[in-house]
Coordinates of C-alpha atoms in Angstrom, one line a residue:
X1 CA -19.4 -52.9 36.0
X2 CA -16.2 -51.6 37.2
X3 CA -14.0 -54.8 39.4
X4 CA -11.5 -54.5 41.8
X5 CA -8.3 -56.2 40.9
X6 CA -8.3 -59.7 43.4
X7 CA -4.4 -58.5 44.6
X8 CA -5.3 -55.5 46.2
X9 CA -3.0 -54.4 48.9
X10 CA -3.9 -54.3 52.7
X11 CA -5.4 -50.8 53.3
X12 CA -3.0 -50.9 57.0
X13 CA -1.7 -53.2 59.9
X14 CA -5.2 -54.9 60.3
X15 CA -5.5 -58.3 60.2
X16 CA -7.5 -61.4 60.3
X17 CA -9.9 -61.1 63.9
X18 CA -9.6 -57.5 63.6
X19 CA -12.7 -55.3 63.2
X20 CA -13.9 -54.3 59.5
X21 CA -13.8 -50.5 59.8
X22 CA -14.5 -47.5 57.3
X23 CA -12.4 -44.7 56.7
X24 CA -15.9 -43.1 58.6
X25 CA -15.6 -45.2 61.9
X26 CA -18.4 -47.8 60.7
X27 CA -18.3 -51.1 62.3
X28 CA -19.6 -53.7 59.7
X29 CA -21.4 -56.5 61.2
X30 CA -23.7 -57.9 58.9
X31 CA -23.1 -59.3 55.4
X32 CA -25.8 -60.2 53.1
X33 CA -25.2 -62.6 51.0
X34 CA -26.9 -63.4 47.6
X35 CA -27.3 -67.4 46.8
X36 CA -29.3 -66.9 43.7
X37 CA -30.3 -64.1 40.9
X38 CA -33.5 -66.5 40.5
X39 CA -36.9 -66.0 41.6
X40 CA -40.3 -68.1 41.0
X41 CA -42.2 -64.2 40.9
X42 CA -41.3 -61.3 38.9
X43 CA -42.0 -58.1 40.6
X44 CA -42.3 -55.4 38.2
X45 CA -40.6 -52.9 40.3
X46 CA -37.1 -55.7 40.6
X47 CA -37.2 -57.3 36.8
X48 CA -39.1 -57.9 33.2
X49 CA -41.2 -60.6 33.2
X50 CA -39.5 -62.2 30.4
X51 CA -35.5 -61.9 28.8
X52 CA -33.8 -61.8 31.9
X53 CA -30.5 -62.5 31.7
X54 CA -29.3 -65.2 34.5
X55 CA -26.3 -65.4 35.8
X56 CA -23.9 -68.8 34.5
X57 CA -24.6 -71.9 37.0
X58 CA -20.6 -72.0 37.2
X59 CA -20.2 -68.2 38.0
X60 CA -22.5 -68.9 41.1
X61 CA -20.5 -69.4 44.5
X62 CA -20.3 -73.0 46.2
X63 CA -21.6 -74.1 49.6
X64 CA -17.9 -74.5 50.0
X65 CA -17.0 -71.2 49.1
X66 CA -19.5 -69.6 50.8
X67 CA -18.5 -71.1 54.1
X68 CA -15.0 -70.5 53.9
X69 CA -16.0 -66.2 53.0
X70 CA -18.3 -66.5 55.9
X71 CA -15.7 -68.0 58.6
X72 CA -13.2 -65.3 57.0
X73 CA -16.0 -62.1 58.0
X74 CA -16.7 -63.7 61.4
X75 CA -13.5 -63.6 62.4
X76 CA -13.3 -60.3 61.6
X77 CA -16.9 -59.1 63.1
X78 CA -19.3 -60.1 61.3
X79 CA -22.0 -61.5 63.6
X80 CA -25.3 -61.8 60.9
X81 CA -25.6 -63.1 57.7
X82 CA -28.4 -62.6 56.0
X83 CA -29.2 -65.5 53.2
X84 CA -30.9 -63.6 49.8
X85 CA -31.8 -63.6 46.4
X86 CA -33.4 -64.1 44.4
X87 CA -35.4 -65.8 46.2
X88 CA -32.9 -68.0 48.7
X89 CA -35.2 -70.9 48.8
X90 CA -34.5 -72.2 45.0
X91 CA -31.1 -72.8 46.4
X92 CA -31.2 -76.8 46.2
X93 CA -28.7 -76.8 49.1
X94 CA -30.5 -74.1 51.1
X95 CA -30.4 -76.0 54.0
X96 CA -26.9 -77.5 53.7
X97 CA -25.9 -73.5 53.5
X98 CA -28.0 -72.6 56.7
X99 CA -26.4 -76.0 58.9
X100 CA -22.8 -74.6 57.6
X101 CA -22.8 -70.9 58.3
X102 CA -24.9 -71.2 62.0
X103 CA -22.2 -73.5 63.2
X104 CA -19.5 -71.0 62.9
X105 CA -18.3 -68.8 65.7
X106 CA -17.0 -65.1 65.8
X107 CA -14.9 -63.6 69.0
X108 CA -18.5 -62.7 70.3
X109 CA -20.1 -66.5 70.1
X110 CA -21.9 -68.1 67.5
X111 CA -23.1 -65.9 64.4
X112 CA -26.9 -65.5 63.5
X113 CA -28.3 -66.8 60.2
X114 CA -31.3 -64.4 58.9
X115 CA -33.4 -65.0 55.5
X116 CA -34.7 -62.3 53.3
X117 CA -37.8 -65.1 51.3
X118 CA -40.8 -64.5 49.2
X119 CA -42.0 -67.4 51.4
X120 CA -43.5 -69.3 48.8
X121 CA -41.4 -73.1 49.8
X122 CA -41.3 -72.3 53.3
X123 CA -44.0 -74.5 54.3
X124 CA -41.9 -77.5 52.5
X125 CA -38.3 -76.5 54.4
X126 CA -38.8 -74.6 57.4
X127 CA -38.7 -77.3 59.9
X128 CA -35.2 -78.3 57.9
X129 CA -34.5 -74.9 58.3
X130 CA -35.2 -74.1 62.1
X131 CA -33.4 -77.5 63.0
X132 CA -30.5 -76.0 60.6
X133 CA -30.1 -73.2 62.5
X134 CA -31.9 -70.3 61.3
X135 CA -32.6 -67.3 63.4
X136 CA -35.0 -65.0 61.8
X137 CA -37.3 -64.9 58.4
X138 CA -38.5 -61.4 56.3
X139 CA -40.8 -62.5 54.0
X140 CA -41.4 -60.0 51.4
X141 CA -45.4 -59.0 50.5
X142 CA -46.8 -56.1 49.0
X143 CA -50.2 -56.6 48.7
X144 CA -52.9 -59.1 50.4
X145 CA -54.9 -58.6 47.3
X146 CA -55.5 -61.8 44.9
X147 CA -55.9 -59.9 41.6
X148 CA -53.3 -57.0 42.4
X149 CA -50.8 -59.6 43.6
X150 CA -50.8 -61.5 40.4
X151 CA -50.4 -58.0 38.7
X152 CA -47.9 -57.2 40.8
X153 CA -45.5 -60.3 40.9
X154 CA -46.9 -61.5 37.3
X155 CA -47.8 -65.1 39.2
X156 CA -50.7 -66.4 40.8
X157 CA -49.6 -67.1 43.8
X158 CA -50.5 -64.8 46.5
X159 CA -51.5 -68.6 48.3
X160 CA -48.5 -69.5 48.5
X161 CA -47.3 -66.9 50.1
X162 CA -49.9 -66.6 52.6
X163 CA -49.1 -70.5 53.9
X164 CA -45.4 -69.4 53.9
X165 CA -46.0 -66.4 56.5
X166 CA -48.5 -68.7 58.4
X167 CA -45.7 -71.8 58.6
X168 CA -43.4 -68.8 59.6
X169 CA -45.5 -67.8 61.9
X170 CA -46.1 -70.5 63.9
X171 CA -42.7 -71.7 63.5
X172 CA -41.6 -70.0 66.8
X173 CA -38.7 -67.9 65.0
X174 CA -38.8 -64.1 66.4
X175 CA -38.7 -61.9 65.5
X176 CA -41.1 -62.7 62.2
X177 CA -40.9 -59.5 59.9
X178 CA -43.1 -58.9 56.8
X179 CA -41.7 -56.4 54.2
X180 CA -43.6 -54.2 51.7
X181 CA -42.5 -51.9 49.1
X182 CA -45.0 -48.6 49.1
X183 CA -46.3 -48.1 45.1
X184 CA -48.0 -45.1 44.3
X185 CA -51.3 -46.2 42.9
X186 CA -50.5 -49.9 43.3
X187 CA -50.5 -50.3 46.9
X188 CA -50.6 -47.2 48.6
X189 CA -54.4 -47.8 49.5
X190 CA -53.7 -50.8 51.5
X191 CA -50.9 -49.6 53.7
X192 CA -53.5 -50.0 56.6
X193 CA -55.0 -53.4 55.7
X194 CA -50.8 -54.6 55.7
X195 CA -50.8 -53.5 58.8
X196 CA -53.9 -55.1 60.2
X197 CA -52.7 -58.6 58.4
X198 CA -49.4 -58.5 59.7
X199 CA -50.5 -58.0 63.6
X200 CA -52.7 -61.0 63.0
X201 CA -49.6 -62.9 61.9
X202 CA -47.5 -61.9 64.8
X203 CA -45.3 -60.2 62.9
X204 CA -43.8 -56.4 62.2
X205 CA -44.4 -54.9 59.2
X206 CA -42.1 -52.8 57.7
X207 CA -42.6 -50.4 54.9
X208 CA -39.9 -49.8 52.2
X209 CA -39.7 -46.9 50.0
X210 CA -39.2 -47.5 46.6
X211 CA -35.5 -47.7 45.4
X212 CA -33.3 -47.1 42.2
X213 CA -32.7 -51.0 41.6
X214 CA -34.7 -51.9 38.9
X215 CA -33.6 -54.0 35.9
X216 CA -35.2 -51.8 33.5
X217 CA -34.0 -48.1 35.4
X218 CA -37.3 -47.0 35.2
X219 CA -37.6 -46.0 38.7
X220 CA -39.0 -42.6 39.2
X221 CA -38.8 -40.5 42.6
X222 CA -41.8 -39.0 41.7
X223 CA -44.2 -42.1 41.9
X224 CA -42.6 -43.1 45.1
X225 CA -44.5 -43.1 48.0
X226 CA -42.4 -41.2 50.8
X227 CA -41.9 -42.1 54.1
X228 CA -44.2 -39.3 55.6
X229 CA -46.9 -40.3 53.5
X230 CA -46.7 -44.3 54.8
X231 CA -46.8 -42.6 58.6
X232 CA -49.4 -39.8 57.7
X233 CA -51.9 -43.1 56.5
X234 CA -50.4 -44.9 59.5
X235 CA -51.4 -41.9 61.8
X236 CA -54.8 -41.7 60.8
X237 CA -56.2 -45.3 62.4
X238 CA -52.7 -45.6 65.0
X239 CA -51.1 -43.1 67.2
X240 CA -47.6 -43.6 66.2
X241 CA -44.6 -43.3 68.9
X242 CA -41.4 -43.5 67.8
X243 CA -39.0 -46.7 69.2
X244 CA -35.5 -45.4 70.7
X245 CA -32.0 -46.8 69.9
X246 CA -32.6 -48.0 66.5
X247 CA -29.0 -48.2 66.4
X248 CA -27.7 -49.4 62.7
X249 CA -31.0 -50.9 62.1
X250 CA -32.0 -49.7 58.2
X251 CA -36.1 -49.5 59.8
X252 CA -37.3 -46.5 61.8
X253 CA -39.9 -48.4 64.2
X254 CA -43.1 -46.4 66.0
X255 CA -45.5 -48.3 68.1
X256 CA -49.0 -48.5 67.7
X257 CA -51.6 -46.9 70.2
X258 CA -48.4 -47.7 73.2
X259 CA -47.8 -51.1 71.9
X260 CA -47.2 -53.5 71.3
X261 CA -47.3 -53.7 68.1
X262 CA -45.2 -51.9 65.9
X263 CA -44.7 -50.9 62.7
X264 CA -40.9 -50.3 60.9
X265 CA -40.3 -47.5 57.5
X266 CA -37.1 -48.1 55.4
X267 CA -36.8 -45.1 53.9
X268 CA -33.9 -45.5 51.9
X269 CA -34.2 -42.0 49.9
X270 CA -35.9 -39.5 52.0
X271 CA -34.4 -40.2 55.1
X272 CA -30.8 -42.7 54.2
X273 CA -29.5 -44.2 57.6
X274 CA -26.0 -44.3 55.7
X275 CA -24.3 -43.1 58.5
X276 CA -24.8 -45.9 60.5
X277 CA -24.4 -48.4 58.1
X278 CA -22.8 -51.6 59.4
X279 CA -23.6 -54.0 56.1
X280 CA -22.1 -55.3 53.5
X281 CA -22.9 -57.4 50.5
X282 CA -22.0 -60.9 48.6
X283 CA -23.5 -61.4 45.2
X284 CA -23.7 -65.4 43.8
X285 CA -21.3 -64.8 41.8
X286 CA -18.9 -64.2 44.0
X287 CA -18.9 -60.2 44.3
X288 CA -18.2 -58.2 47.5
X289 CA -20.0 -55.0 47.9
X290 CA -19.7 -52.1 50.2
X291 CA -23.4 -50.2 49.2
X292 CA -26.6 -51.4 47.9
X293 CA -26.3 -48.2 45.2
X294 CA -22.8 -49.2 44.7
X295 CA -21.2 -48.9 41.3
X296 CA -17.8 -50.8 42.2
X297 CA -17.7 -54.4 42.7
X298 CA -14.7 -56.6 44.5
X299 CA -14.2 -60.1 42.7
X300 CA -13.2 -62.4 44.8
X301 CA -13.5 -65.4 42.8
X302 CA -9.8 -65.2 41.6
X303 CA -9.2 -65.5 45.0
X304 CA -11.6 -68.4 45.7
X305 CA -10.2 -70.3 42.4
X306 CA -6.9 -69.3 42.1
X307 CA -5.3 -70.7 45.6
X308 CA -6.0 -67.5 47.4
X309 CA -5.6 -67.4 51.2
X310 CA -7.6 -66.5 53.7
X311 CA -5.3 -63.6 54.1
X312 CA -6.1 -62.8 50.6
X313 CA -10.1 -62.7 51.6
X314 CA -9.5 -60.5 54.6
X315 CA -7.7 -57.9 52.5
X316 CA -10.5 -58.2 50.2
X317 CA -12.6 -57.9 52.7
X318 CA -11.0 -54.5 54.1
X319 CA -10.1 -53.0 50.8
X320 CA -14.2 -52.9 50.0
X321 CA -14.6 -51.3 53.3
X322 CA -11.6 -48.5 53.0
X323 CA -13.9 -47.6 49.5
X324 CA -17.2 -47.6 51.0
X325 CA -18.7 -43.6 50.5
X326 CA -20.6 -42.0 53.2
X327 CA -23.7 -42.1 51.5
X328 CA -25.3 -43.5 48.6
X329 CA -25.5 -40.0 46.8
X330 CA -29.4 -40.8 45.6
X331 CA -30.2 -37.0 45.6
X332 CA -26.8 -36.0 43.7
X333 CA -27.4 -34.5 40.5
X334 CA -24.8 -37.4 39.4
X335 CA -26.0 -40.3 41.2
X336 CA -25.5 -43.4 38.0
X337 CA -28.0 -46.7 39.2
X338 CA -26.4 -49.8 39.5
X339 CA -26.0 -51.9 36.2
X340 CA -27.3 -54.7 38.3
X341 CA -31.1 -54.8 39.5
X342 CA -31.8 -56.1 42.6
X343 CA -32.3 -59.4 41.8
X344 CA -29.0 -59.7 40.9
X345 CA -27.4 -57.6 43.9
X346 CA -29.6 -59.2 46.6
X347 CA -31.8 -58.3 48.7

């Protein structure tokens, strides 16, 4: 995969504390970043059950590194960070990395610290967590079904999973989101029942149509379940009524019969939210991203290693937004899938 060269050159006068913006007036405020390629499940739709190929235990970013990135984007606007995978919570020091990042501080106050978990240690290291500082947990399920779960993920343990959203749940961290990717003739009978659990939780759920990011690029847009087929299911047991200002959120949100429960779509293909896209990525290993579908990565682990400065990281930082596209070009005839799956990306 192609890298940027660490010694880029500052794309203009910006500076440290200034705002990271596109050459399309995008304001990036959130970085996700990736602590792990790992997971305990295997989702067919993210990677093969067996033969993956994990990334080297020295390639993957310290808690020292990843603080000193961190403090470099806050300074320059970044006000979430979004811990991933993987799955974040096989990260030994996951809540060393949470107490680090929520105590710094960006020209608008103290950052938020967000986690994107398939739930299944929370009930171990939440309270850790909480007390860490963390904001807000997703917790990724697709199916409330014992034998379809275990099909799905390849492991038994749909349990797990279910004590992780109730620890979540009763945590007090708001809000609590629950994120499912719609499968044609894997899941799309049970959009309704997701729904139904998730209001019991407390929690939104929030549908996500099926993406390009598979290890195996075996994705195909034809078995992907669109986003006005999750609300025509939706619409037949809910009157759906669309939420306002949605802003540079990647979910559409409707509520259900008035409120106040809601539901979210992230419909990544059929309806892409590019143009208000305020994100950008870290892998583990040190890679800065501008796109989820992105093809160009921006090493900065010369810079981490090699007695870079901050100044160094800022440019960095602004060189992979001046390259960030308008869109991710899904629909384009020449649209190329990531090399890496998600896994690997992060979520």
């Amino acid at each position: 995969m192609p890298r940027a060269r660490p010694a880029v050159a500052a794309t203009g006068p910006a500076a440290i504390g200034d705002p990271l913006v596109d050459t399309h007036g995008r304001v990036h405020r959130d970085l996700r970043i990736s602590l792990t390629d790992r997971c305990s499940l295997r989702c067919t739709y993210c990677m093969p059950e067996q033969g993956n190929e994990w990334l080297a235990r020295e390639s993957i970013l310290t808690l020292e590194e990843i603080e000193r990135i961190a403090r470099v984007a806050a300074a320059d606007g970044i006000s979430t960070f979004r811990l991933t995978g993987g799955e974040p919570l096989l990260r030994r020091d996951i809540v060393d990395v949470v107490r680090r990042l929520s105590a710094i501080e960006g020209p608008a106050g103290p950052v938020q610290i967000a986690m994107t978990t398939n739930g299944i240690r929370l009930p171990e290291v939440l309270p850790d967590l909480a007390a860490a500082g963390l904001s807000r947990l997703n917790i990724s399920i697709d199916t409330i079904r014992r034998d379809r779960f275990a099909a799905l993920t390849r492991r038994d343990r749909l349990d797990d999973v279910l004590e992780g959203i109730a620890a979540a749940a009763a945590s007090g961290l708001a809000p609590l989101k629950l994120n499912a990717v719609a499968m044609r003739g894997v899941n799309d009978d049970e959009l309704v029942d997701l729904v139904d659990f998730a209001i019991g939780q407390g929690a939104q759920l929030r549908f996500i149509e099926q993406m390009p990011l598979d290890a195996g690029h075996t994705w195909d847009r034809t078995q992907m379940v669109t986003r006005d087929e999750i609300l025509a299911a939706l619409a037949a047991r809910w009157t759906l009524t669309p939420v306002p200002g949605r802003g540079g959120a990647p979910a559409e949100r409707w509520t259900l019969d008035g409120g106040p429960h809601t539901v979210g779509v992230i419909a990544s293909v059929t309806a892409p939210f590019c143009g208000d896209c305020d994100r950008l990525r870290l892998t583990a290993d040190g890679q800065l991203r501008n796109c989820l579908f992105s093809t160009t990565e921006f090493d900065l682990v010369p810079v981490l290693r090699q007695g870079g400065t901050d100044e160094d990281i800022d440019r960095m930082l602004r060189s992979c937004v001046a390259r960030k596209l308008p869109g991710h070009a899904i629909d384009d005839p020449g649209f190329l899938q990531p090399a890496r799956g998600m896994n690997a990306i992060g979520g």
